[in-house]
PDB file of C-alpha atoms and ligand atoms in Angstrom:
ATOM      1  CA  MET A 163     -25.524 -68.512  63.575  1.00 82.00           C
ATOM      2  CA  HIS A 164     -22.054 -66.853  63.575  1.00 91.00           C
ATOM      3  CA  THR A 165     -18.920 -68.819  64.226  1.00 96.00           C
ATOM      4  CA  THR A 166     -16.132 -67.336  62.591  1.00 98.00           C
ATOM      5  CA  ALA A 167     -14.364 -63.930  63.236  1.00 98.00           C
ATOM      6  CA  LEU A 168     -11.681 -61.373  62.292  1.00 98.00           C
ATOM      7  CA  VAL A 169     -10.473 -59.401  65.257  1.00 98.00           C
ATOM      8  CA  LEU A 170      -8.697 -56.050  64.445  1.00 98.00           C
ATOM      9  CA  PHE A 171      -5.763 -56.918  66.691  1.00 97.00           C
ATOM     10  CA  SER A 172      -3.120 -54.272  67.814  1.00 94.00           C
ATOM     11  CA  GLY A 173      -1.429 -55.885  70.626  1.00 94.00           C
ATOM     12  CA  GLY A 174      -2.885 -53.155  72.977  1.00 94.00           C
ATOM     13  CA  GLN A 175      -5.329 -53.676  76.258  1.00 95.00           C
ATOM     14  CA  ASP A 176      -8.375 -53.142  74.174  1.00 95.00           C
ATOM     15  CA  SER A 177      -7.938 -55.282  71.185  1.00 97.00           C
ATOM     16  CA  THR A 178      -6.531 -58.303  73.255  1.00 98.00           C
ATOM     17  CA  THR A 179      -9.680 -58.104  75.326  1.00 98.00           C
ATOM     18  CA  CYS A 180     -11.462 -58.162  72.121  1.00 98.00           C
ATOM     19  CA  LEU A 181      -9.623 -61.074  71.078  1.00 98.00           C
ATOM     20  CA  ALA A 182     -10.410 -63.128  74.112  1.00 98.00           C
ATOM     21  CA  HIS A 183     -14.075 -62.121  73.652  1.00 98.00           C
ATOM     22  CA  ALA A 184     -13.893 -63.690  70.250  1.00 98.00           C
ATOM     23  CA  LEU A 185     -12.098 -66.593  71.344  1.00 98.00           C
ATOM     24  CA  SER A 186     -14.786 -67.350  74.136  1.00 98.00           C
ATOM     25  CA  ARG A 187     -17.599 -66.786  71.611  1.00 97.00           C
ATOM     26  CA  PHE A 188     -16.541 -68.248  68.195  1.00 98.00           C
ATOM     27  CA  GLU A 189     -15.026 -71.292  66.862  1.00 98.00           C
ATOM     28  CA  ARG A 190     -12.536 -69.968  64.400  1.00 98.00           C
ATOM     29  CA  VAL A 191     -10.867 -66.641  64.950  1.00 98.00           C
ATOM     30  CA  GLU A 192      -8.286 -64.896  62.875  1.00 98.00           C
ATOM     31  CA  THR A 193      -6.554 -61.488  63.716  1.00 98.00           C
ATOM     32  CA  VAL A 194      -5.333 -58.517  61.479  1.00 98.00           C
ATOM     33  CA  GLY A 195      -2.852 -55.901  62.198  1.00 96.00           C
ATOM     34  CA  PHE A 196      -2.024 -52.795  60.360  1.00 92.00           C
ATOM     35  CA  ASP A 197       1.373 -51.510  60.015  1.00 89.00           C
ATOM     36  CA  TYR A 198       1.353 -47.714  59.190  1.00 79.00           C
ATOM     37  CA  GLY A 199       4.716 -46.768  59.691  1.00 71.00           C
ATOM     38  CA  GLN A 200       4.182 -46.170  63.535  1.00 62.00           C
ATOM     39  CA  ARG A 201       7.236 -44.748  65.228  1.00 60.00           C
ATOM     40  CA  HIS A 202       6.926 -47.387  67.697  1.00 67.00           C
ATOM     41  CA  HIS A 203       7.333 -50.923  66.199  1.00 83.00           C
ATOM     42  CA  VAL A 204       6.970 -51.811  69.995  1.00 88.00           C
ATOM     43  CA  GLU A 205       3.503 -52.303  69.117  1.00 87.00           C
ATOM     44  CA  MET A 206       3.933 -54.864  66.268  1.00 89.00           C
ATOM     45  CA  THR A 207       6.227 -56.712  68.488  1.00 92.00           C
ATOM     46  CA  ALA A 208       3.705 -56.690  71.213  1.00 95.00           C
ATOM     47  CA  ARG A 209       1.024 -58.250  69.092  1.00 95.00           C
ATOM     48  CA  LEU A 210       3.085 -61.188  68.339  1.00 97.00           C
ATOM     49  CA  THR A 211       4.081 -61.699  71.899  1.00 97.00           C
ATOM     50  CA  VAL A 212       0.621 -61.621  73.079  1.00 98.00           C
ATOM     51  CA  LEU A 213      -0.595 -64.162  70.422  1.00 98.00           C
ATOM     52  CA  ALA A 214       2.093 -66.506  71.560  1.00 98.00           C
ATOM     53  CA  GLU A 215       1.184 -66.229  75.153  1.00 98.00           C
ATOM     54  CA  LEU A 216      -2.456 -66.635  74.691  1.00 98.00           C
ATOM     55  CA  ARG A 217      -1.679 -69.933  72.554  1.00 98.00           C
ATOM     56  CA  GLN A 218       0.527 -71.119  75.494  1.00 98.00           C
ATOM     57  CA  GLN A 219      -1.358 -70.025  78.607  1.00 98.00           C
ATOM     58  CA  PHE A 220      -4.972 -70.803  77.119  1.00 98.00           C
ATOM     59  CA  PRO A 221      -5.274 -74.186  75.791  1.00 98.00           C
ATOM     60  CA  THR A 222      -9.049 -74.104  74.946  1.00 98.00           C
ATOM     61  CA  TRP A 223      -8.433 -71.145  72.931  1.00 98.00           C
ATOM     62  CA  ALA A 224      -5.423 -72.245  71.063  1.00 98.00           C
ATOM     63  CA  PRO A 225      -7.080 -74.455  68.723  1.00 98.00           C
ATOM     64  CA  LYS A 226      -9.506 -71.699  67.728  1.00 98.00           C
ATOM     65  CA  LEU A 227      -6.794 -68.953  66.990  1.00 98.00           C
ATOM     66  CA  GLY A 228      -6.138 -69.194  63.448  1.00 98.00           C
ATOM     67  CA  ASP A 229      -3.896 -67.237  61.036  1.00 98.00           C
ATOM     68  CA  ASP A 230      -2.457 -63.768  61.843  1.00 98.00           C
ATOM     69  CA  HIS A 231      -2.412 -61.284  59.062  1.00 98.00           C
ATOM     70  CA  VAL A 232      -0.489 -57.987  59.070  1.00 95.00           C
ATOM     71  CA  LEU A 233      -1.182 -55.367  56.242  1.00 94.00           C
ATOM     72  CA  ASP A 234       1.058 -52.608  55.180  1.00 91.00           C
ATOM     73  CA  LEU A 235      -0.829 -49.156  55.564  1.00 88.00           C
ATOM     74  CA  ALA A 236       2.333 -47.076  54.919  1.00 83.00           C
ATOM     75  CA  VAL A 237       0.113 -45.200  52.748  1.00 84.00           C
ATOM     76  CA  LEU A 238      -1.499 -43.288  55.834  1.00 80.00           C
ATOM     77  CA  GLY A 239       1.862 -41.653  56.254  1.00 77.00           C
ATOM     78  CA  GLN A 240       1.359 -40.229  52.986  1.00 78.00           C
ATOM     79  CA  VAL A 241      -2.186 -38.537  53.563  1.00 77.00           C
ATOM     80  CA  SER A 242      -1.777 -37.335  57.139  1.00 68.00           C
ATOM     81  CA  GLU A 243       0.617 -35.939  59.609  1.00 64.00           C
ATOM     82  CA  THR A 244       0.197 -37.160  63.178  1.00 59.00           C
ATOM     83  CA  SER A 245       2.382 -37.918  66.064  1.00 51.00           C
ATOM     84  CA  LEU A 246       1.693 -41.872  65.099  1.00 53.00           C
ATOM     85  CA  THR A 247       3.340 -41.611  62.094  1.00 54.00           C
ATOM     86  CA  ARG A 248       5.714 -38.732  62.275  1.00 54.00           C
ATOM     87  CA  ASP A 249       8.263 -37.749  64.825  1.00 56.00           C
ATOM     88  CA  MET A 250       6.251 -35.180  67.016  1.00 55.00           C
ATOM     89  CA  ALA A 251       4.941 -34.811  70.388  1.00 58.00           C
ATOM     90  CA  PHE A 252       1.383 -35.827  71.257  1.00 57.00           C
ATOM     91  CA  GLN A 253      -0.706 -32.625  71.814  1.00 60.00           C
ATOM     92  CA  MET A 254      -4.490 -31.609  71.550  1.00 61.00           C
ATOM     93  CA  GLU A 255      -5.280 -29.609  68.231  1.00 60.00           C
ATOM     94  CA  SER A 256      -7.560 -26.775  68.078  1.00 62.00           C
ATOM     95  CA  THR A 257     -10.521 -29.043  66.811  1.00 60.00           C
ATOM     96  CA  GLY A 258     -10.557 -30.585  70.374  1.00 59.00           C
ATOM     97  CA  LEU A 259      -9.021 -34.113  68.957  1.00 57.00           C
ATOM     98  CA  PRO A 260      -5.664 -35.426  69.868  1.00 58.00           C
ATOM     99  CA  ASN A 261      -2.831 -35.131  67.008  1.00 61.00           C
ATOM    100  CA  THR A 262      -2.778 -38.910  67.138  1.00 61.00           C
ATOM    101  CA  PHE A 263      -6.094 -38.606  65.039  1.00 63.00           C
ATOM    102  CA  VAL A 264      -5.725 -39.896  61.564  1.00 76.00           C
ATOM    103  CA  PRO A 265      -8.979 -38.749  59.873  1.00 80.00           C
ATOM    104  CA  GLY A 266     -10.939 -42.034  58.700  1.00 85.00           C
ATOM    105  CA  ARG A 267      -8.273 -44.386  59.972  1.00 88.00           C
ATOM    106  CA  ASN A 268     -10.967 -46.851  61.226  1.00 91.00           C
ATOM    107  CA  LEU A 269     -12.991 -46.504  58.194  1.00 94.00           C
ATOM    108  CA  LEU A 270      -9.911 -47.609  56.115  1.00 94.00           C
ATOM    109  CA  PHE A 271      -9.174 -50.412  58.680  1.00 95.00           C
ATOM    110  CA  LEU A 272     -12.720 -51.725  58.612  1.00 97.00           C
ATOM    111  CA  THR A 273     -12.930 -51.878  54.724  1.00 97.00           C
ATOM    112  CA  LEU A 274      -9.551 -53.653  54.429  1.00 97.00           C
ATOM    113  CA  ALA A 275     -10.609 -56.197  57.273  1.00 98.00           C
ATOM    114  CA  ALA A 276     -13.841 -56.607  55.534  1.00 98.00           C
ATOM    115  CA  ALA A 277     -11.924 -57.593  52.251  1.00 98.00           C
ATOM    116  CA  LEU A 278      -9.790 -59.905  54.191  1.00 98.00           C
ATOM    117  CA  ALA A 279     -12.740 -61.498  56.134  1.00 98.00           C
ATOM    118  CA  TYR A 280     -14.418 -62.017  52.558  1.00 98.00           C
ATOM    119  CA  ARG A 281     -11.462 -63.759  51.241  1.00 97.00           C
ATOM    120  CA  ARG A 282     -10.928 -65.874  54.453  1.00 98.00           C
ATOM    121  CA  GLY A 283     -14.673 -66.920  54.941  1.00 97.00           C
ATOM    122  CA  LEU A 284     -15.010 -65.151  58.347  1.00 97.00           C
ATOM    123  CA  GLN A 285     -18.407 -63.694  59.198  1.00 96.00           C
ATOM    124  CA  VAL A 286     -17.927 -61.199  62.103  1.00 98.00           C
ATOM    125  CA  ILE A 287     -15.263 -58.292  62.328  1.00 98.00           C
ATOM    126  CA  VAL A 288     -14.487 -57.553  65.985  1.00 98.00           C
ATOM    127  CA  THR A 289     -13.108 -54.305  67.009  1.00 97.00           C
ATOM    128  CA  GLY A 290     -12.205 -52.597  70.248  1.00 94.00           C
ATOM    129  CA  VAL A 291     -13.601 -49.052  69.250  1.00 92.00           C
ATOM    130  CA  CYS A 292     -15.268 -47.278  72.346  1.00 88.00           C
ATOM    131  CA  GLU A 293     -17.364 -44.185  73.072  1.00 85.00           C
ATOM    132  CA  THR A 294     -17.072 -44.146  76.615  1.00 78.00           C
ATOM    133  CA  ASP A 295     -13.781 -42.933  77.732  1.00 63.00           C
ATOM    134  CA  PHE A 296     -11.705 -42.518  74.620  1.00 56.00           C
ATOM    135  CA  SER A 297     -10.481 -39.211  72.819  1.00 61.00           C
ATOM    136  CA  GLY A 298     -13.823 -38.433  70.896  1.00 69.00           C
ATOM    137  CA  TYR A 299     -12.352 -39.995  67.666  1.00 80.00           C
ATOM    138  CA  PRO A 300     -15.457 -39.744  65.202  1.00 85.00           C
ATOM    139  CA  ASP A 301     -14.601 -42.981  63.443  1.00 86.00           C
ATOM    140  CA  CYS A 302     -14.942 -44.960  66.747  1.00 87.00           C
ATOM    141  CA  ARG A 303     -18.495 -44.108  67.474  1.00 91.00           C
ATOM    142  CA  ASP A 304     -21.342 -46.489  67.433  1.00 93.00           C
ATOM    143  CA  ASP A 305     -23.184 -44.513  64.792  1.00 94.00           C
ATOM    144  CA  THR A 306     -20.182 -44.847  62.441  1.00 94.00           C
ATOM    145  CA  MET A 307     -19.975 -48.659  63.222  1.00 96.00           C
ATOM    146  CA  LYS A 308     -23.616 -48.953  62.212  1.00 96.00           C
ATOM    147  CA  ALA A 309     -23.131 -47.114  59.057  1.00 97.00           C
ATOM    148  CA  MET A 310     -19.671 -49.178  58.133  1.00 97.00           C
ATOM    149  CA  GLN A 311     -21.719 -52.308  58.683  1.00 97.00           C
ATOM    150  CA  LEU A 312     -24.292 -51.382  56.365  1.00 98.00           C
ATOM    151  CA  ALA A 313     -21.855 -49.905  53.722  1.00 98.00           C
ATOM    152  CA  LEU A 314     -19.550 -52.901  53.816  1.00 98.00           C
ATOM    153  CA  SER A 315     -22.445 -55.499  53.555  1.00 97.00           C
ATOM    154  CA  LEU A 316     -23.960 -53.745  50.666  1.00 98.00           C
ATOM    155  CA  GLY A 317     -20.648 -52.993  48.845  1.00 97.00           C
ATOM    156  CA  MET A 318     -19.468 -56.436  49.105  1.00 97.00           C
ATOM    157  CA  ASP A 319     -22.865 -58.057  48.856  1.00 97.00           C
ATOM    158  CA  LYS A 320     -22.149 -60.150  51.918  1.00 95.00           C
ATOM    159  CA  ARG A 321     -23.542 -59.769  55.290  1.00 95.00           C
ATOM    160  CA  TYR A 322     -21.042 -58.608  58.022  1.00 96.00           C
ATOM    161  CA  LEU A 323     -21.409 -58.055  61.491  1.00 97.00           C
ATOM    162  CA  ILE A 324     -19.364 -55.453  63.270  1.00 98.00           C
ATOM    163  CA  ASP A 325     -18.930 -56.642  66.946  1.00 98.00           C
ATOM    164  CA  THR A 326     -17.864 -53.863  69.361  1.00 97.00           C
ATOM    165  CA  PRO A 327     -17.631 -55.520  72.812  1.00 97.00           C
ATOM    166  CA  LEU A 328     -16.076 -52.492  74.217  1.00 95.00           C
ATOM    167  CA  MET A 329     -18.321 -49.702  72.763  1.00 94.00           C
ATOM    168  CA  TRP A 330     -19.993 -48.866  76.173  1.00 93.00           C
ATOM    169  CA  VAL A 331     -17.412 -50.065  78.641  1.00 92.00           C
ATOM    170  CA  ASP A 332     -14.818 -47.900  80.472  1.00 91.00           C
ATOM    171  CA  LYS A 333     -11.250 -48.957  81.028  1.00 91.00           C
ATOM    172  CA  ALA A 334     -12.084 -50.348  84.447  1.00 93.00           C
ATOM    173  CA  ALA A 335     -14.850 -52.430  83.083  1.00 95.00           C
ATOM    174  CA  THR A 336     -12.354 -53.528  80.454  1.00 95.00           C
ATOM    175  CA  TRP A 337      -9.987 -54.923  82.877  1.00 96.00           C
ATOM    176  CA  GLN A 338     -13.025 -56.685  84.715  1.00 96.00           C
ATOM    177  CA  LEU A 339     -14.211 -58.076  81.496  1.00 97.00           C
ATOM    178  CA  ALA A 340     -10.807 -59.575  80.620  1.00 98.00           C
ATOM    179  CA  HIS A 341     -10.843 -61.137  83.956  1.00 98.00           C
ATOM    180  CA  ASP A 342     -14.195 -62.652  83.494  1.00 98.00           C
ATOM    181  CA  LEU A 343     -13.425 -63.921  79.880  1.00 98.00           C
ATOM    182  CA  GLY A 344     -10.357 -65.666  81.141  1.00 98.00           C
ATOM    183  CA  GLU A 345     -11.998 -67.154  83.956  1.00 98.00           C
ATOM    184  CA  ARG A 346     -14.520 -68.652  81.709  1.00 97.00           C
ATOM    185  CA  ALA A 347     -11.559 -70.190  79.783  1.00 98.00           C
ATOM    186  CA  HIS A 348     -10.442 -72.247  82.947  1.00 98.00           C
ATOM    187  CA  PRO A 349     -10.400 -71.785  86.710  1.00 97.00           C
ATOM    188  CA  GLY A 350      -7.724 -69.390  87.496  1.00 98.00           C
ATOM    189  CA  GLY A 351      -7.635 -67.889  84.064  1.00 98.00           C
ATOM    190  CA  GLY A 352      -9.187 -64.709  84.984  1.00 98.00           C
ATOM    191  CA  ALA A 353      -5.939 -63.523  86.997  1.00 97.00           C
ATOM    192  CA  GLN A 354      -3.756 -65.287  84.116  1.00 98.00           C
ATOM    193  CA  LEU A 355      -5.227 -63.114  81.453  1.00 98.00           C
ATOM    194  CA  VAL A 356      -5.012 -59.946  83.452  1.00 97.00           C
ATOM    195  CA  ASP A 357      -1.302 -60.595  84.166  1.00 97.00           C
ATOM    196  CA  LEU A 358      -0.979 -61.468  80.278  1.00 98.00           C
ATOM    197  CA  ILE A 359      -2.477 -58.112  79.297  1.00 97.00           C
ATOM    198  CA  THR A 360      -0.500 -56.262  82.120  1.00 97.00           C
ATOM    199  CA  GLU A 361       3.051 -57.666  81.003  1.00 97.00           C
ATOM    200  CA  HIS A 362       2.706 -57.984  77.372  1.00 97.00           C
ATOM    201  CA  THR A 363       0.200 -55.617  75.778  1.00 97.00           C
ATOM    202  CA  HIS A 364       1.205 -52.107  74.719  1.00 94.00           C
ATOM    203  CA  THR A 365      -0.876 -48.829  74.579  1.00 91.00           C
ATOM    204  CA  CYS A 366       1.615 -46.124  75.398  1.00 91.00           C
ATOM    205  CA  TYR A 367       1.543 -43.461  72.751  1.00 85.00           C
ATOM    206  CA  ALA A 368       5.231 -42.679  73.851  1.00 86.00           C
ATOM    207  CA  GLY A 369       6.247 -46.417  72.789  1.00 88.00           C
ATOM    208  CA  ASP A 370       7.958 -46.594  76.515  1.00 92.00           C
ATOM    209  CA  ARG A 371       8.626 -50.361  77.616  1.00 92.00           C
ATOM    210  CA  THR A 372      11.456 -49.161  80.203  1.00 94.00           C
ATOM    211  CA  HIS A 373       8.850 -48.113  83.093  1.00 96.00           C
ATOM    212  CA  ARG A 374       6.977 -50.854  84.696  1.00 96.00           C
ATOM    213  CA  HIS A 375       3.832 -49.962  86.703  1.00 96.00           C
ATOM    214  CA  ALA A 376       1.269 -52.091  88.358  1.00 95.00           C
ATOM    215  CA  TRP A 377      -0.765 -51.568  85.294  1.00 96.00           C
ATOM    216  CA  GLY A 378       1.982 -52.469  82.745  1.00 96.00           C
ATOM    217  CA  TYR A 379       4.633 -50.644  80.849  1.00 96.00           C
ATOM    218  CA  GLY A 380       4.331 -47.120  79.573  1.00 96.00           C
ATOM    219  CA  CYS A 381       5.720 -43.394  80.008  1.00 95.00           C
ATOM    220  CA  GLY A 382       2.586 -43.045  82.641  1.00 95.00           C
ATOM    221  CA  VAL A 383       2.059 -39.213  81.375  1.00 93.00           C
ATOM    222  CA  CYS A 384       0.492 -39.650  77.807  1.00 88.00           C
ATOM    223  CA  PRO A 385      -3.486 -39.867  77.711  1.00 86.00           C
ATOM    224  CA  ALA A 386      -3.170 -43.621  76.905  1.00 88.00           C
ATOM    225  CA  CYS A 387      -1.155 -44.521  80.056  1.00 93.00           C
ATOM    226  CA  GLU A 388      -3.348 -42.210  82.050  1.00 92.00           C
ATOM    227  CA  LEU A 389      -6.432 -44.130  81.141  1.00 91.00           C
ATOM    228  CA  ARG A 390      -5.146 -47.489  81.336  1.00 93.00           C
ATOM    229  CA  ALA A 391      -3.403 -46.369  84.846  1.00 94.00           C
ATOM    230  CA  LYS A 392      -6.799 -45.074  85.795  1.00 93.00           C
ATOM    231  CA  GLY A 393      -8.875 -47.787  84.869  1.00 94.00           C
ATOM    232  CA  HIS A 394      -6.660 -50.079  86.345  1.00 95.00           C
ATOM    233  CA  THR A 395      -6.619 -48.356  89.814  1.00 94.00           C
ATOM    234  CA  VAL A 396     -10.527 -48.415  89.753  1.00 94.00           C
ATOM    235  CA  TYR A 397     -10.753 -52.062  88.676  1.00 94.00           C
ATOM    236  CA  ARG A 398      -8.397 -53.053  91.480  1.00 91.00           C
ATOM    237  CA  GLY A 399     -10.436 -51.345  94.002  1.00 88.00           C
ATOM    238  CA  THR A 400     -13.776 -53.382  92.738  1.00 58.00           C
ATOM    239  CA  PRO A 401     -14.503 -56.757  94.192  1.00 52.00           C
ATOM    240  CA  ILE A 402     -13.409 -59.421  91.684  1.00 51.00           C
ATOM    241  CA  SER A 403     -16.336 -61.996  90.624  1.00 52.00           C
ATOM    242  CA  THR A 404     -15.328 -65.403  89.952  1.00 45.00           C
TER     243      THR A 404
HETATM  244 ZN1   ZN B 628       2.548 -43.296  77.732  1.00 79.80          ZN
END
C-alpha cells in the first residue's frame, strides 16, 4: 500500500492538479521544484503562492502537505540552448519540437526526484507529464515513464512507482479533474480549487503576469497559453459534476 509521495511541482496548472491528486490519495506528500535558470522566476514565485493557498484553503490537505524542496539545475543551461533558459523567442524547430525542448530534461528531473524520494522515504513519484495534447516531448511519453520507473527501481534497488494522473487527459479534462478533486476535499472545494489554479498557477512561456483572462494570467498567444485557454473554454462549456 502506497501512502507517501513526492510531486514534481512547477507551480503550473498541471502540476498543481497532480498535487491535489496526491493530497487526496496519499497520507504524506512532499514537493520538489527545479530551478534551472528559467528566464521567468515568476514560476518559482508561483509555486510558493500555490502551496500557501492550498494550505490555507484546504484544511483537510494541509496536514498532509510536507516539505517543499528546490533543486538547483543551472547545469541545464550549460548543456542546452532553449527559450526557457536563454533569452530567445519561442519557435518551432525543424525537428518538429518547440525550442523550449531541453533534451532529456524529464529524465534528469525524475532521476533527481527519485534520489530525493529515497532520502525522504517517499514511495510514489507523481508527475504531470501528458501525451494527449502537449508538444510531443519524447521524455513525457508513457513508454519513457515506464522505462524510467524500471531503470530507477533497478538502479536504486528500491521499488518506485511513477504516477502520471494526466498522461491521457486533455486540458479541458484537467480543469474538470481539479474541480472533482477539490470537491472531494470539502463541499464547494471544486470551484475553490479551480479559482485557485486560475488565479495563482503559471504556465505562460512568456512569463506574462500582466494580462488576466478568464483562464488566468498569460500572454494569451504562446502555445502554453493557447492550450490552457482552449481547455478552459471547453471545460466551461461542459456540465460540472458535483
Ligand atoms: Zn503565454
